PDB file of C-alpha atoms in Angstrom:
ATOM      1  CA  LEU N   1     -25.462  -6.882 -22.516  1.00 74.00           C
ATOM      2  CA  GLY N   2     -28.718  -8.001 -24.018  1.00 79.00           C
ATOM      3  CA  ASN N   3     -29.697 -10.755 -21.589  1.00 82.00           C
ATOM      4  CA  LYS N   4     -31.275 -11.242 -18.187  1.00 87.00           C
ATOM      5  CA  LYS N   5     -28.330 -12.916 -16.438  1.00 85.00           C
ATOM      6  CA  SER N   6     -27.037 -11.464 -13.192  1.00 79.00           C
ATOM      7  CA  LEU N   7     -23.839  -9.440 -13.422  1.00 74.00           C
ATOM      8  CA  GLU N   8     -21.660 -12.151 -11.893  1.00 74.00           C
ATOM      9  CA  ASN N   9     -22.905 -14.731 -14.410  1.00 79.00           C
ATOM     10  CA  GLN N  10     -21.830 -12.792 -17.485  1.00 80.00           C
ATOM     11  CA  GLU N  11     -18.046 -13.181 -17.503  1.00 82.00           C
ATOM     12  CA  SER N  12     -17.919 -14.435 -21.077  1.00 85.00           C
ATOM     13  CA  GLU N  13     -20.375 -11.835 -22.351  1.00 86.00           C
ATOM     14  CA  GLN N  14     -18.559  -9.011 -20.556  1.00 84.00           C
ATOM     15  CA  ARG N  15     -15.192 -10.129 -21.911  1.00 86.00           C
ATOM     16  CA  LYS N  16     -16.525 -10.241 -25.500  1.00 88.00           C
ATOM     17  CA  PHE N  17     -18.299  -6.896 -25.149  1.00 88.00           C
ATOM     18  CA  LEU N  18     -15.263  -5.090 -23.741  1.00 88.00           C
ATOM     19  CA  TYR N  19     -13.016  -6.684 -26.377  1.00 89.00           C
ATOM     20  CA  LYS N  20     -15.299  -5.417 -29.160  1.00 91.00           C
ATOM     21  CA  LYS N  21     -15.205  -1.951 -27.599  1.00 90.00           C
ATOM     22  CA  GLY N  22     -11.389  -1.936 -27.579  1.00 90.00           C
ATOM     23  CA  ILE N  23     -11.015  -1.848 -23.793  1.00 90.00           C
ATOM     24  CA  PHE N  24      -7.446  -2.739 -22.788  1.00 91.00           C
ATOM     25  CA  ASN N  25      -6.788  -6.188 -21.320  1.00 90.00           C
ATOM     26  CA  GLU N  26      -5.629  -4.768 -17.991  1.00 93.00           C
ATOM     27  CA  ILE N  27      -9.013  -3.154 -17.373  1.00 91.00           C
ATOM     28  CA  LYS N  28     -10.943  -6.210 -18.587  1.00 88.00           C
ATOM     29  CA  ASN N  29      -8.854  -8.448 -16.341  1.00 88.00           C
ATOM     30  CA  LEU N  30      -9.283  -6.165 -13.328  1.00 89.00           C
ATOM     31  CA  TYR N  31     -13.058  -6.397 -13.486  1.00 84.00           C
ATOM     32  CA  ILE N  32     -13.590  -9.855 -14.877  1.00 82.00           C
ATOM     33  CA  ASN N  33     -10.758 -11.852 -13.317  1.00 84.00           C
ATOM     34  CA  ILE N  34     -10.597 -10.008 -10.016  1.00 87.00           C
ATOM     35  CA  MET N  35     -13.747  -8.042  -9.168  1.00 86.00           C
ATOM     36  CA  ILE N  36     -16.399 -10.393 -10.569  1.00 84.00           C
ATOM     37  CA  LYS N  37     -14.749 -13.357  -8.842  1.00 86.00           C
ATOM     38  CA  PHE N  38     -14.549 -11.284  -5.644  1.00 87.00           C
ATOM     39  CA  PHE N  39     -18.277 -10.449  -5.893  1.00 85.00           C
ATOM     40  CA  LYS N  40     -19.152 -14.132  -6.344  1.00 85.00           C
ATOM     41  CA  ASN N  41     -16.991 -15.330  -3.469  1.00 87.00           C
ATOM     42  CA  TYR N  42     -18.100 -12.567  -1.126  1.00 86.00           C
ATOM     43  CA  GLN N  43     -21.762 -13.160  -1.849  1.00 84.00           C
ATOM     44  CA  ASN N  44     -21.477 -16.931  -1.469  1.00 85.00           C
ATOM     45  CA  ASN N  45     -19.442 -16.774   1.725  1.00 85.00           C
ATOM     46  CA  ASN N  46     -21.005 -13.805   3.489  1.00 83.00           C
ATOM     47  CA  VAL N  47     -24.485 -13.219   2.119  1.00 82.00           C
ATOM     48  CA  LYS N  48     -26.069 -16.234   0.473  1.00 80.00           C
ATOM     49  CA  HIS N  49     -25.199 -18.940   3.015  1.00 74.00           C
ATOM     50  CA  GLU N  50     -24.558 -16.815   6.102  1.00 74.00           C
ATOM     51  CA  THR N  51     -25.228 -13.236   7.083  1.00 79.00           C
ATOM     52  CA  LYS N  52     -21.769 -12.001   8.017  1.00 79.00           C
ATOM     53  CA  PHE N  53     -21.500  -8.746   6.069  1.00 81.00           C
ATOM     54  CA  LYS N  54     -21.017  -5.244   7.430  1.00 86.00           C
ATOM     55  CA  ASP N  55     -22.659  -2.037   6.187  1.00 90.00           C
ATOM     56  CA  ILE N  56     -19.300  -0.575   5.150  1.00 94.00           C
ATOM     57  CA  GLU N  57     -18.654  -3.655   2.995  1.00 89.00           C
ATOM     58  CA  VAL N  58     -22.048  -3.315   1.326  1.00 88.00           C
ATOM     59  CA  ASP N  59     -21.227   0.320   0.495  1.00 93.00           C
ATOM     60  CA  PHE N  60     -17.913  -0.758  -1.016  1.00 92.00           C
ATOM     61  CA  ILE N  61     -19.581  -3.397  -3.199  1.00 88.00           C
ATOM     62  CA  ILE N  62     -22.291  -0.993  -4.368  1.00 91.00           C
ATOM     63  CA  GLU N  63     -19.674   1.598  -5.333  1.00 93.00           C
ATOM     64  CA  GLN N  64     -17.524  -0.955  -7.174  1.00 89.00           C
ATOM     65  CA  THR N  65     -20.577  -2.255  -9.019  1.00 87.00           C
ATOM     66  CA  ALA N  66     -21.480   1.313 -10.016  1.00 93.00           C
ATOM     67  CA  ILE N  67     -17.989   1.799 -11.472  1.00 91.00           C
ATOM     68  CA  LEU N  68     -18.306  -1.381 -13.518  1.00 86.00           C
ATOM     69  CA  MET N  69     -21.800  -0.441 -14.701  1.00 86.00           C
ATOM     70  CA  ARG N  70     -20.554   3.024 -15.765  1.00 91.00           C
ATOM     71  CA  LEU N  71     -17.758   1.377 -17.770  1.00 88.00           C
ATOM     72  CA  LEU N  72     -20.254  -0.898 -19.517  1.00 86.00           C
ATOM     73  CA  ILE N  73     -22.736   1.926 -20.196  1.00 89.00           C
ATOM     74  CA  LYS N  74     -20.110   4.346 -21.477  1.00 90.00           C
ATOM     75  CA  SER N  75     -18.565   1.602 -23.617  1.00 87.00           C
ATOM     76  CA  HIS N  76     -21.984   0.809 -25.054  1.00 86.00           C
ATOM     77  CA  LYS N  77     -22.607   4.466 -25.929  1.00 87.00           C
ATOM     78  CA  SER N  78     -19.214   4.819 -27.638  1.00 79.00           C
ATOM     79  CA  ILE N  79     -20.104   2.721 -30.663  1.00 58.00           C
TER      80      ILE N  79
END
């Protein structure tokens, strides 16, 4: 997205980017309103301040992040 911010700190940039690429609101809302907020809350509650996460949860988050990154990459390539 052309900056060095972490993924969870780019809600506005992601929303603008996906809008410009013509991605439907339902998909934008799924990742920005639900998943990004989930990532932030999970990290703050279970990783950053305490170590309460499980390996299976880490796998889930990595896979969900990969899906989001693929969406952003494929959207970027489909100028």
